[in-house]
XYZ file of N, CA and C in Angstrom:
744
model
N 98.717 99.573 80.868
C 100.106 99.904 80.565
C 100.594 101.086 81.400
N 99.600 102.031 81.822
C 100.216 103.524 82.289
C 100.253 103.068 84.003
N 99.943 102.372 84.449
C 100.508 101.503 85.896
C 101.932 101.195 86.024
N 102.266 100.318 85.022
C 103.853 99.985 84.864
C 104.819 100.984 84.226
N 104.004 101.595 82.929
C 104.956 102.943 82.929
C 105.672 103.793 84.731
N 104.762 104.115 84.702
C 104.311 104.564 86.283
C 105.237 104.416 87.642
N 105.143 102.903 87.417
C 106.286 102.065 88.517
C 107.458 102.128 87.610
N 107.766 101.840 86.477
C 109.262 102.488 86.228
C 109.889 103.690 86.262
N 108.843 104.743 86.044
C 109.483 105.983 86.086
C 110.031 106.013 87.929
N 108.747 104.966 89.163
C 109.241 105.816 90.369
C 110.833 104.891 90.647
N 110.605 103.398 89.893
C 111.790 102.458 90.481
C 112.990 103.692 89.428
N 113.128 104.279 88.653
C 114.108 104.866 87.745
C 114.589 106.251 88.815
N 113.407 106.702 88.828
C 113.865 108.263 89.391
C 113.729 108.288 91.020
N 113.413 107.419 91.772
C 112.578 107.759 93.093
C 114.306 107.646 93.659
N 115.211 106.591 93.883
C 116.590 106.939 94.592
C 116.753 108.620 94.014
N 117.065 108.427 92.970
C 117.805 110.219 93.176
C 116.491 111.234 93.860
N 115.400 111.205 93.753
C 114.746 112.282 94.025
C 114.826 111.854 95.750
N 114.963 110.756 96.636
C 115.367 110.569 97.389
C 116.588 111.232 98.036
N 117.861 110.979 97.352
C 118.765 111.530 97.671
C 118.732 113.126 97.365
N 118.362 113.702 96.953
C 117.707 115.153 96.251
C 117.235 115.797 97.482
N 116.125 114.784 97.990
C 115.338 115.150 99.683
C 116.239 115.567 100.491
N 117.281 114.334 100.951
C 117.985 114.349 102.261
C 119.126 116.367 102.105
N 119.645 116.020 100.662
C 120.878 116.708 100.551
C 120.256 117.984 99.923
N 118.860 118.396 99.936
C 118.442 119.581 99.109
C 118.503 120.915 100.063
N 119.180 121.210 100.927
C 119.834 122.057 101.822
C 121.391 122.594 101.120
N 121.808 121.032 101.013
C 123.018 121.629 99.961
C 123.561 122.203 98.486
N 122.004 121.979 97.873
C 121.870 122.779 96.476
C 121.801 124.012 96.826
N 121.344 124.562 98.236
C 121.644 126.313 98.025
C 122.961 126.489 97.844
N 124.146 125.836 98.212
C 125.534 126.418 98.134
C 125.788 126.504 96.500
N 126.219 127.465 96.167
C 127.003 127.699 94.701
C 127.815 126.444 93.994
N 127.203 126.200 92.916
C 128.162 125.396 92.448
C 127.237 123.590 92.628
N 126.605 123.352 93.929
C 126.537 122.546 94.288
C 125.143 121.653 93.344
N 124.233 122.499 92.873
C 123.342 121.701 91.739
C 124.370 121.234 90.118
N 124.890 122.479 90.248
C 125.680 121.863 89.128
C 126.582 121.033 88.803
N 127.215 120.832 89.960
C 128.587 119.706 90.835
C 127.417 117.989 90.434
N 126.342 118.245 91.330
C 125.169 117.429 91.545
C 124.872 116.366 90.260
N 124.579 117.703 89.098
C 123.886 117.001 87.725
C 124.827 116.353 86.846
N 126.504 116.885 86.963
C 127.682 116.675 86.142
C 127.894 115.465 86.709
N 128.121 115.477 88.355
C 128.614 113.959 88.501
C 127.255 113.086 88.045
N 126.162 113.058 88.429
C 125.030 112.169 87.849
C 125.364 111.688 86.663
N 125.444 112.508 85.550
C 125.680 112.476 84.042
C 127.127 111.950 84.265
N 128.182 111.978 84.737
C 128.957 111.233 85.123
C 129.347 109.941 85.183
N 128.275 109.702 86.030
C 128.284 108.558 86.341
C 127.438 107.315 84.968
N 126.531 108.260 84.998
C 125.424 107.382 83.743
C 126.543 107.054 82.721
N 127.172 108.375 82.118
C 128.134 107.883 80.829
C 129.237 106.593 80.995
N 129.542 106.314 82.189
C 130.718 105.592 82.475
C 130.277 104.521 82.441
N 128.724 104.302 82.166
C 128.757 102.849 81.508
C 128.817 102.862 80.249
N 128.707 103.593 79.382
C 128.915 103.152 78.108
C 130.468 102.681 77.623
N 131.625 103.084 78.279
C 132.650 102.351 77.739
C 132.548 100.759 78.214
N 132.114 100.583 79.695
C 131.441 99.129 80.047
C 130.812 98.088 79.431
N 130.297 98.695 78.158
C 128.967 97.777 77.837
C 129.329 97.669 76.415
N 130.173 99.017 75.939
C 130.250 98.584 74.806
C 131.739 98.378 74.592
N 133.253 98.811 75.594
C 134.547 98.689 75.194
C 135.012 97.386 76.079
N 134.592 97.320 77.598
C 135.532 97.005 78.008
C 134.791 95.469 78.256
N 133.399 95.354 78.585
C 132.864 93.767 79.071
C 133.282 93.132 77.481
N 133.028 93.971 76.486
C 132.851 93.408 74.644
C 134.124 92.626 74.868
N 135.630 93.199 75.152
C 136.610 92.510 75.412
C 137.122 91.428 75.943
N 136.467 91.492 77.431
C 136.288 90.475 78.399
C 135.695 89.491 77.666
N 134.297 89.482 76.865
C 133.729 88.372 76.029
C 134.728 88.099 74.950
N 135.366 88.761 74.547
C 136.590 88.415 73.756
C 137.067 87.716 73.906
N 137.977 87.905 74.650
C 138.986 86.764 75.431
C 138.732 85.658 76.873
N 137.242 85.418 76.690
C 136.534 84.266 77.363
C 135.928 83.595 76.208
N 135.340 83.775 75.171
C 134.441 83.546 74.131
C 133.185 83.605 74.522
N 133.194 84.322 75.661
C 131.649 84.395 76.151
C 131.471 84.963 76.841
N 130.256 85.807 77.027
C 129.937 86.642 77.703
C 129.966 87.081 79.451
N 130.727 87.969 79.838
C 131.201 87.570 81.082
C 129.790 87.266 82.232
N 128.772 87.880 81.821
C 127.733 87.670 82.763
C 126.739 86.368 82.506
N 126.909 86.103 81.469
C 126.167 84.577 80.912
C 127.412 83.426 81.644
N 128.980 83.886 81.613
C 129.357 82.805 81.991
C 129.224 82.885 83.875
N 129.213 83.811 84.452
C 128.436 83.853 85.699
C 127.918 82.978 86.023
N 126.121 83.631 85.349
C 125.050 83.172 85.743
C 124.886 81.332 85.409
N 126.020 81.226 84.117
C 125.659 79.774 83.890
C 126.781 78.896 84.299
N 128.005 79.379 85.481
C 128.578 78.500 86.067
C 128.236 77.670 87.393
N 128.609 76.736 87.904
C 128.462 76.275 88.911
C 129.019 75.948 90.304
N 130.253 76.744 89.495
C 131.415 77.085 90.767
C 131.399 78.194 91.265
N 131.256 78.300 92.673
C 131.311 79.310 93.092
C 132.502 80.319 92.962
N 133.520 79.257 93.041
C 135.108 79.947 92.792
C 135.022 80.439 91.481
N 134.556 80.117 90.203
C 134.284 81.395 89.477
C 133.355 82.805 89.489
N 132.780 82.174 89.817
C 131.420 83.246 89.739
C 132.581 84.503 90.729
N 133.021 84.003 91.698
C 133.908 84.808 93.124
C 134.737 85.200 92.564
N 135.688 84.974 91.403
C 136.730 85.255 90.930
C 136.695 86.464 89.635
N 134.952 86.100 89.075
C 134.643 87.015 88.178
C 133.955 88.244 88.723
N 133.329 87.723 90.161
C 132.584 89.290 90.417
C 133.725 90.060 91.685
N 134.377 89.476 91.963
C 135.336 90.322 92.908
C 136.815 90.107 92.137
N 136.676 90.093 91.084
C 138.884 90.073 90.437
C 138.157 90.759 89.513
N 136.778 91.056 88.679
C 136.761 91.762 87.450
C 135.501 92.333 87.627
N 134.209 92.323 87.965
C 133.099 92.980 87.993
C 133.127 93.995 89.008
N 133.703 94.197 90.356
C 134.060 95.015 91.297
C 134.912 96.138 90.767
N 136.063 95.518 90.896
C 137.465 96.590 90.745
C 136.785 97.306 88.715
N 136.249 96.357 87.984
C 136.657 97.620 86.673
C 135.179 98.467 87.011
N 134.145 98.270 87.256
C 133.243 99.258 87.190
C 133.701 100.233 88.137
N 134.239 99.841 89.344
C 134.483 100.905 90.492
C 135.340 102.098 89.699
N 136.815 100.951 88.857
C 137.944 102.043 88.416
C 137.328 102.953 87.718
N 136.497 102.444 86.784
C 135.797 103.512 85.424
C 135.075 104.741 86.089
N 134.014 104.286 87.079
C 133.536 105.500 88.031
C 134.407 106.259 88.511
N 135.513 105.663 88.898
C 136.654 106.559 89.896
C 137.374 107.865 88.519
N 137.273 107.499 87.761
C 137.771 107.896 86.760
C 137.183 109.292 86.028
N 136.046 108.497 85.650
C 134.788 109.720 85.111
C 134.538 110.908 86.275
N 134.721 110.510 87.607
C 134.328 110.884 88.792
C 135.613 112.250 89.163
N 136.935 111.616 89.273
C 137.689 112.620 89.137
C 137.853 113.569 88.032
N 137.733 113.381 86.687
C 137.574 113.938 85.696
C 136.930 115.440 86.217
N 135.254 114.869 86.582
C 134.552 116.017 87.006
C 134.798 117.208 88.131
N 135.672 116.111 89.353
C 136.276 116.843 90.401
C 137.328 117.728 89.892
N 138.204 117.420 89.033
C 139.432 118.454 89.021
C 138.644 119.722 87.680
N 137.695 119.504 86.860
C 137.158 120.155 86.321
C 136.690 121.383 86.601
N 135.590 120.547 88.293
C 135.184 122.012 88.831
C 136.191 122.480 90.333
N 137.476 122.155 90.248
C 138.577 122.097 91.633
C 137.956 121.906 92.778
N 137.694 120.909 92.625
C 137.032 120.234 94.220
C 137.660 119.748 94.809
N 139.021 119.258 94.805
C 139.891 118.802 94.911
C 140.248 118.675 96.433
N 140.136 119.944 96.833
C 140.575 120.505 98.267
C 139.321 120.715 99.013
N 138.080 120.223 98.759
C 136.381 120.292 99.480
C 136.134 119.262 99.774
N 136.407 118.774 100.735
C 135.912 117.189 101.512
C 134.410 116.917 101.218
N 133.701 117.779 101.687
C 132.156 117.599 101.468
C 131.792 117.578 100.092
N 132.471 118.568 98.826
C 132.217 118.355 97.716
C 132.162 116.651 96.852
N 133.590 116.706 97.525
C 134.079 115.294 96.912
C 133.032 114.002 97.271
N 132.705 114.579 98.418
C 131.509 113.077 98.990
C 130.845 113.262 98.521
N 130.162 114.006 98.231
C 128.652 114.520 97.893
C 128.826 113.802 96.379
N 129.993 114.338 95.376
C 130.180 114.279 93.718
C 129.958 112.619 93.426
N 130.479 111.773 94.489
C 131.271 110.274 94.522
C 129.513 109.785 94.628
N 128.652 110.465 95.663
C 127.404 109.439 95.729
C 126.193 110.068 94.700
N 126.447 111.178 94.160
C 126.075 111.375 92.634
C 125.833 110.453 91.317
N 127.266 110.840 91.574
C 127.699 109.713 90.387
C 127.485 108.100 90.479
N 127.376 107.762 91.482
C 127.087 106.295 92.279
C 125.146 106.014 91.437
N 124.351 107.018 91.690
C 123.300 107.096 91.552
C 123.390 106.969 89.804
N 124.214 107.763 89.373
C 123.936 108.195 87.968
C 124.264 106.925 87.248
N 124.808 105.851 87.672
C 125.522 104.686 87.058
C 124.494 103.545 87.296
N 124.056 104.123 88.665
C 122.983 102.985 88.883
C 121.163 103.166 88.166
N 121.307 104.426 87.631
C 120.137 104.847 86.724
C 120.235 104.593 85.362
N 121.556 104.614 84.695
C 122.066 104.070 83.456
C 121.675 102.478 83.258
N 121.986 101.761 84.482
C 122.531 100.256 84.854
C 121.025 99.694 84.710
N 120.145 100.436 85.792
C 118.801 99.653 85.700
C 117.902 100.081 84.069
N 117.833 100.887 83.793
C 117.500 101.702 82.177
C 117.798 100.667 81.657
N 119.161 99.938 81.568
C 119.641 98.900 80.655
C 119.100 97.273 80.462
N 118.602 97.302 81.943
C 117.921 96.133 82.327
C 116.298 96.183 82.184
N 116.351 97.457 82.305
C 114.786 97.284 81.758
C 114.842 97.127 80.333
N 115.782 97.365 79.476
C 115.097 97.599 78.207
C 115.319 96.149 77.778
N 116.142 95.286 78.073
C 116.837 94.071 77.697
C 115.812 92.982 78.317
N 115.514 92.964 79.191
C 114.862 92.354 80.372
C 113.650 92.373 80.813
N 112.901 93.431 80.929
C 111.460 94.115 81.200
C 111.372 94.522 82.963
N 110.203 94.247 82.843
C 109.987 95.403 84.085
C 110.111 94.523 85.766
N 110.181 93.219 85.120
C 110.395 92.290 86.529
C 111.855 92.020 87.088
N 112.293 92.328 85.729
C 114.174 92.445 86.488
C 114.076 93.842 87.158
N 113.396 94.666 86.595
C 113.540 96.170 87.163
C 113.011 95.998 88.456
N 112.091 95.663 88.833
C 111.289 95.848 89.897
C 112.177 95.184 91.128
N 112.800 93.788 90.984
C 113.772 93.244 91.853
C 115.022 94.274 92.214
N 115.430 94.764 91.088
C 116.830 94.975 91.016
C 117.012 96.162 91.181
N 115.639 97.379 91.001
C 115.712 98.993 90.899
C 116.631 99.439 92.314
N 115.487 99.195 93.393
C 115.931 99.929 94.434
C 117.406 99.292 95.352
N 117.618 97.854 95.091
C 118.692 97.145 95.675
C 119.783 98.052 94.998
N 120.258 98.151 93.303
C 120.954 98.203 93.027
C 120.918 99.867 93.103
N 120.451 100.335 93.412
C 120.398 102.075 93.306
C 121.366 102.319 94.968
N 121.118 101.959 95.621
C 121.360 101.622 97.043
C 122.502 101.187 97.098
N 123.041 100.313 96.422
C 124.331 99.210 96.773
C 125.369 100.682 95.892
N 124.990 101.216 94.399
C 125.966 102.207 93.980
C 126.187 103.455 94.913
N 125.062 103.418 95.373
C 125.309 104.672 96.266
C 126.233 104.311 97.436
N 125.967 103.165 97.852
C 127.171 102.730 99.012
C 128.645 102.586 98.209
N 128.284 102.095 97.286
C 129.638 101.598 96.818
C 130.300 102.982 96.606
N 129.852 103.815 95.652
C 130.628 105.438 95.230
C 130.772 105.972 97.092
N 130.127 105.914 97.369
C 129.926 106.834 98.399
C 131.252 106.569 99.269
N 131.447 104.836 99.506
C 132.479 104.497 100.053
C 133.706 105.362 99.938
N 133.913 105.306 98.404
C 135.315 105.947 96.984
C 135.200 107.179 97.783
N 134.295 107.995 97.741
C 134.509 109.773 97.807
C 134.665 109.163 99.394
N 134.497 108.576 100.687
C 134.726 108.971 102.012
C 136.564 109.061 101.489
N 136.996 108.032 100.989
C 138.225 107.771 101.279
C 139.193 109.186 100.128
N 138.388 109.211 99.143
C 139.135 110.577 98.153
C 139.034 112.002 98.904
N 137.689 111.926 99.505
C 137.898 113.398 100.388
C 138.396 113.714 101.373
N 139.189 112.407 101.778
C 140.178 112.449 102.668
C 141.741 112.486 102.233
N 142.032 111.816 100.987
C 143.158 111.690 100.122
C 143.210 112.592 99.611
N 142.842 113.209 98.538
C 142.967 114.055 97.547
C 143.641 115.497 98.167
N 143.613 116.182 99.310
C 144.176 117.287 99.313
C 145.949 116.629 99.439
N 146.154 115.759 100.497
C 147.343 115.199 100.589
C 148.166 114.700 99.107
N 147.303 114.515 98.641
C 147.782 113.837 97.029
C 147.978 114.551 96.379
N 148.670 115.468 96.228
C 149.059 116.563 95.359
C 149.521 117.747 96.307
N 150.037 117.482 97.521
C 150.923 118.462 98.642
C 152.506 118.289 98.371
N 153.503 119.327 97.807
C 154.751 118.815 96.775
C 155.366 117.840 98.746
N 154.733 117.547 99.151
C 155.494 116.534 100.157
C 155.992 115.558 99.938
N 156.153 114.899 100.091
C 156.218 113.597 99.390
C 155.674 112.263 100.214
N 155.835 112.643 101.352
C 154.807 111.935 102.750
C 153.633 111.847 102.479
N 153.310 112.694 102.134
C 151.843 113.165 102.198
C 151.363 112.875 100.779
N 151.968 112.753 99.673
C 151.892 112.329 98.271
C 151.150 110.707 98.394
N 152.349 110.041 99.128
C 152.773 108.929 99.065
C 150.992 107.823 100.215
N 150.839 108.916 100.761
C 149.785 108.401 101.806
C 148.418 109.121 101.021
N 148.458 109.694 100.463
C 147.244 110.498 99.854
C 146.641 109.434 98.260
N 147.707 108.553 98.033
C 147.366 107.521 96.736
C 147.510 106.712 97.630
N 148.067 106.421 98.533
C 147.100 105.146 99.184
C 146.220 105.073 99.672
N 145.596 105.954 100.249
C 143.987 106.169 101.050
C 143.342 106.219 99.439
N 143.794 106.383 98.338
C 142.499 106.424 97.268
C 142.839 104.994 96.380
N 144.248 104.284 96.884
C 143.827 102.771 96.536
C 143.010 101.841 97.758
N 143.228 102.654 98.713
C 142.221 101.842 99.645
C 141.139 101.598 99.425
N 140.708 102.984 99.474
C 138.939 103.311 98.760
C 138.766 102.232 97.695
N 139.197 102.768 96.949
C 139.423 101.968 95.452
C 138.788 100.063 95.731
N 139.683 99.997 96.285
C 139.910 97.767 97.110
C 138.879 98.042 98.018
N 138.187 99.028 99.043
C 137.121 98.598 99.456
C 135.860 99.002 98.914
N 135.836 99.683 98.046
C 134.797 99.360 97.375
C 134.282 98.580 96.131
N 135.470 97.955 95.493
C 135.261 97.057 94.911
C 135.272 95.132 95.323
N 135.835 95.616 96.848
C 135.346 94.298 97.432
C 134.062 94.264 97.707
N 133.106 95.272 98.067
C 131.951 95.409 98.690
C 130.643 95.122 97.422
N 131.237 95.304 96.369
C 130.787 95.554 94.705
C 130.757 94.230 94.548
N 131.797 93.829 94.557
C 131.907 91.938 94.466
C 131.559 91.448 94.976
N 131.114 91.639 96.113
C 130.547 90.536 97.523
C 129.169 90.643 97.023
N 128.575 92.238 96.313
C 127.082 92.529 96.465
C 126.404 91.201 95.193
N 127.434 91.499 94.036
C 127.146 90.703 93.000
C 127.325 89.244 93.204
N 128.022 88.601 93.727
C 128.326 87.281 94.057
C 127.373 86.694 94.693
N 126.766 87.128 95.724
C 125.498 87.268 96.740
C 124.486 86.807 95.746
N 124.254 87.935 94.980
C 122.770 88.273 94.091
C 123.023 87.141 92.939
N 124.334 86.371 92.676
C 124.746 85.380 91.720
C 124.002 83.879 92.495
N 124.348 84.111 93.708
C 124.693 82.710 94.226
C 123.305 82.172 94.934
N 122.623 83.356 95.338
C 121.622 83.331 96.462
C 120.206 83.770 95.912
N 119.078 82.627 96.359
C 117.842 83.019 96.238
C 117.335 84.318 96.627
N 116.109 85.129 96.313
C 115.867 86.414 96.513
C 115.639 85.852 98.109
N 115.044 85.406 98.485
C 114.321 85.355 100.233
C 116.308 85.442 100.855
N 116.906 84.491 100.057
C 117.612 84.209 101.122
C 118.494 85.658 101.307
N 118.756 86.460 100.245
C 119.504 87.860 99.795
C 118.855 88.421 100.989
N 117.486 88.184 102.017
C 117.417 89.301 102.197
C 118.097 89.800 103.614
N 118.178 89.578 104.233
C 119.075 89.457 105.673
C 120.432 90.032 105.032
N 121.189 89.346 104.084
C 122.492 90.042 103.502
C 122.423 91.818 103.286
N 121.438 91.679 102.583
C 121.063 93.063 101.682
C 120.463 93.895 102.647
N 119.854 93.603 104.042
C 119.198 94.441 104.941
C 120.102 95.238 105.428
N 121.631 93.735 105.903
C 122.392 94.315 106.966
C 123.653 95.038 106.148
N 123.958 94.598 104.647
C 124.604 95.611 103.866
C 124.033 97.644 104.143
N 122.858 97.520 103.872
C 122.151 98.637 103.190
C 122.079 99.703 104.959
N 121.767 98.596 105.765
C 121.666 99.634 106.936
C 123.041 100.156 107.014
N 123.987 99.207 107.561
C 125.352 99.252 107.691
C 125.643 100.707 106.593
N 125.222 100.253 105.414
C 125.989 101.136 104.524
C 125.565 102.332 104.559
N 124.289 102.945 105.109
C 123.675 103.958 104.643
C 124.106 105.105 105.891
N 124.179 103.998 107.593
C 124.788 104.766 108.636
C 126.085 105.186 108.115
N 126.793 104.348 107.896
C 128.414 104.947 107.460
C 128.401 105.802 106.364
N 127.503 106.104 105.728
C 127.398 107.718 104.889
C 126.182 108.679 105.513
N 125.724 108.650 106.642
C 125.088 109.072 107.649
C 126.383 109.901 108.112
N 127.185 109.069 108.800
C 128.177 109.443 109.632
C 129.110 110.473 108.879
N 129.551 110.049 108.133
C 130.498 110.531 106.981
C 130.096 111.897 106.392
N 129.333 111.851 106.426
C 128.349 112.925 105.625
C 128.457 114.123 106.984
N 127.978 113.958 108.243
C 127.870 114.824 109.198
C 129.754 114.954 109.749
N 130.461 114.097 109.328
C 131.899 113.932 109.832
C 132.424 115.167 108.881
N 132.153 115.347 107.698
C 132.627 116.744 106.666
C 132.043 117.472 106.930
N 130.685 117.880 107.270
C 130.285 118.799 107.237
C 130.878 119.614 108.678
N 131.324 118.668 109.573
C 131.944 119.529 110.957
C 133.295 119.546 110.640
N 134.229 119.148 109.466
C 135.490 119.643 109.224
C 135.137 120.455 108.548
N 134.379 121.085 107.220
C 134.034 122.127 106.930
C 133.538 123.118 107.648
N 133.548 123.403 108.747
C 132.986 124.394 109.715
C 134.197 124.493 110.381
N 135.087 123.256 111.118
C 136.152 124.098 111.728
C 137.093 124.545 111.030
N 136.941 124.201 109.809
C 137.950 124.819 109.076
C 137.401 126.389 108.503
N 135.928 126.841 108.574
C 135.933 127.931 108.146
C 136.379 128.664 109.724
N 136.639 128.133 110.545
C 136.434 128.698 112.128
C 137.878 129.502 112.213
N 138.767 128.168 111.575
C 140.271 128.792 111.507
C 140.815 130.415 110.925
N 141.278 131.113 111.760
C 141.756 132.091 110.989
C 142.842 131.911 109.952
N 142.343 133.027 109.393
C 143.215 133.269 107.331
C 144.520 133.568 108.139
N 145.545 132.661 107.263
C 146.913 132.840 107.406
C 147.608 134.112 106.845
């Protein structure tokens, strides 16, 4: 038994202590472990209105469970319609949600790097809630498939949200009105591409054998991990020329 204990604790904890590795340069800055653990916890809580307010509903008004009717349709045009019109866009919104909550809490508002950093936090923290849930329902062979894919795909997916909010959010609240007006659309952008990317991941993992997922899921995960590679070093050099600028 203490083997599989073992492998769940590393499939549970090994993404964040992963991400912990890369970004543990940025826990010396103030603020930034605690930014770190809030969005995590963040993110974890924002499934519970999921699981118990908002899918309960969805089974409401289907008479059945939205992921049983998924897994047990045969049309693709549903399965496509349920994981990119409703499994994408509401988990993304609920994260986006819990996620800003925490940002205007600790005024991050105006920290590009904060905001990225908070978005792939919380990405993690949802996807540690998500697999927890599947292990307990499921056991340790859904975990073992699903740990590190789905730890990976939230982190792309949030991570996506904060590139596009830490670019929006100072504009989104400038009394401009230009700049208002373009600052909520770069965070409905975010918003639509990462819940297309959410839907495509689930539809995939609906439709497609594990062998065949894997070529999808390779060229998702590389793709996704350079573009928060990039992103990640793209703030950290606007945070520098902006400390470069002299005080007005």
């Amino acid at each position: 038994m203490f083997p599989e204990e073992a492998a769940v604790l590393v499939l549970l904890f090994f993404p964040a202590l992963l991400f912990a590795f890369f970004f543990h340069r940025s826990f010396r800055e103030i603020g930034f472990i605690r930014c770190g653990v809030f969005a995590f916890l963040g993110g974890a809580f924002s499934t519970i209105p999921l699981k118990w307010l908002i899918y309960p509903f969805f089974g409401f008004l289907l008479n059945e469970d939205l992921r049983s009717l998924i897994s047990a349709s045969t049309s693709v045009w549903i399965k496509a319609l349920a994981c990119l019109g409703v499994v994408g866009p509401v988990e993304e919104f609920v994260k986006l949600f819990c996620i800003l909550v925490i940002i205007f809490l600790f005024n991050l508002e105006k920290k590009p790097k904060c905001v990225f950093f908070t978005f792939m936090a919380s990405g993690l923290g949802f996807a540690f809630a998500e697999n927890l849930d599947y292990y307990k329902n499921y056991g340790f062979e859904v975990l073992a498939m699903r740990g590190f894919l789905t730890s990976a795909g939230h982190l792309i997916f949030s991570g996506t949200v904060g590139v596009f909010l830490a670019k929006a959010l100072p504009d989104a609240f400038e009394p401009i009105s230009g700049k208002v007006f373009r600052g909520f659309s770069k965070i409905l952008l975010g918003l639509m591409c990462a819940s297309a990317l959410h839907g495509l991941f689930d539809l995939f993992a609906f439709c497609f054998s594990a062998f065949q997922l894997l070529a999808f899921f390779f060229f998702l995960l590389s793709f996704g991990f350079y573009f928060l590679r990039e992103s990640w070093i793209f703030f950290l050099r606007l945070e520098k020329s902006e400390n470069l600028l002299p005080e007005k």
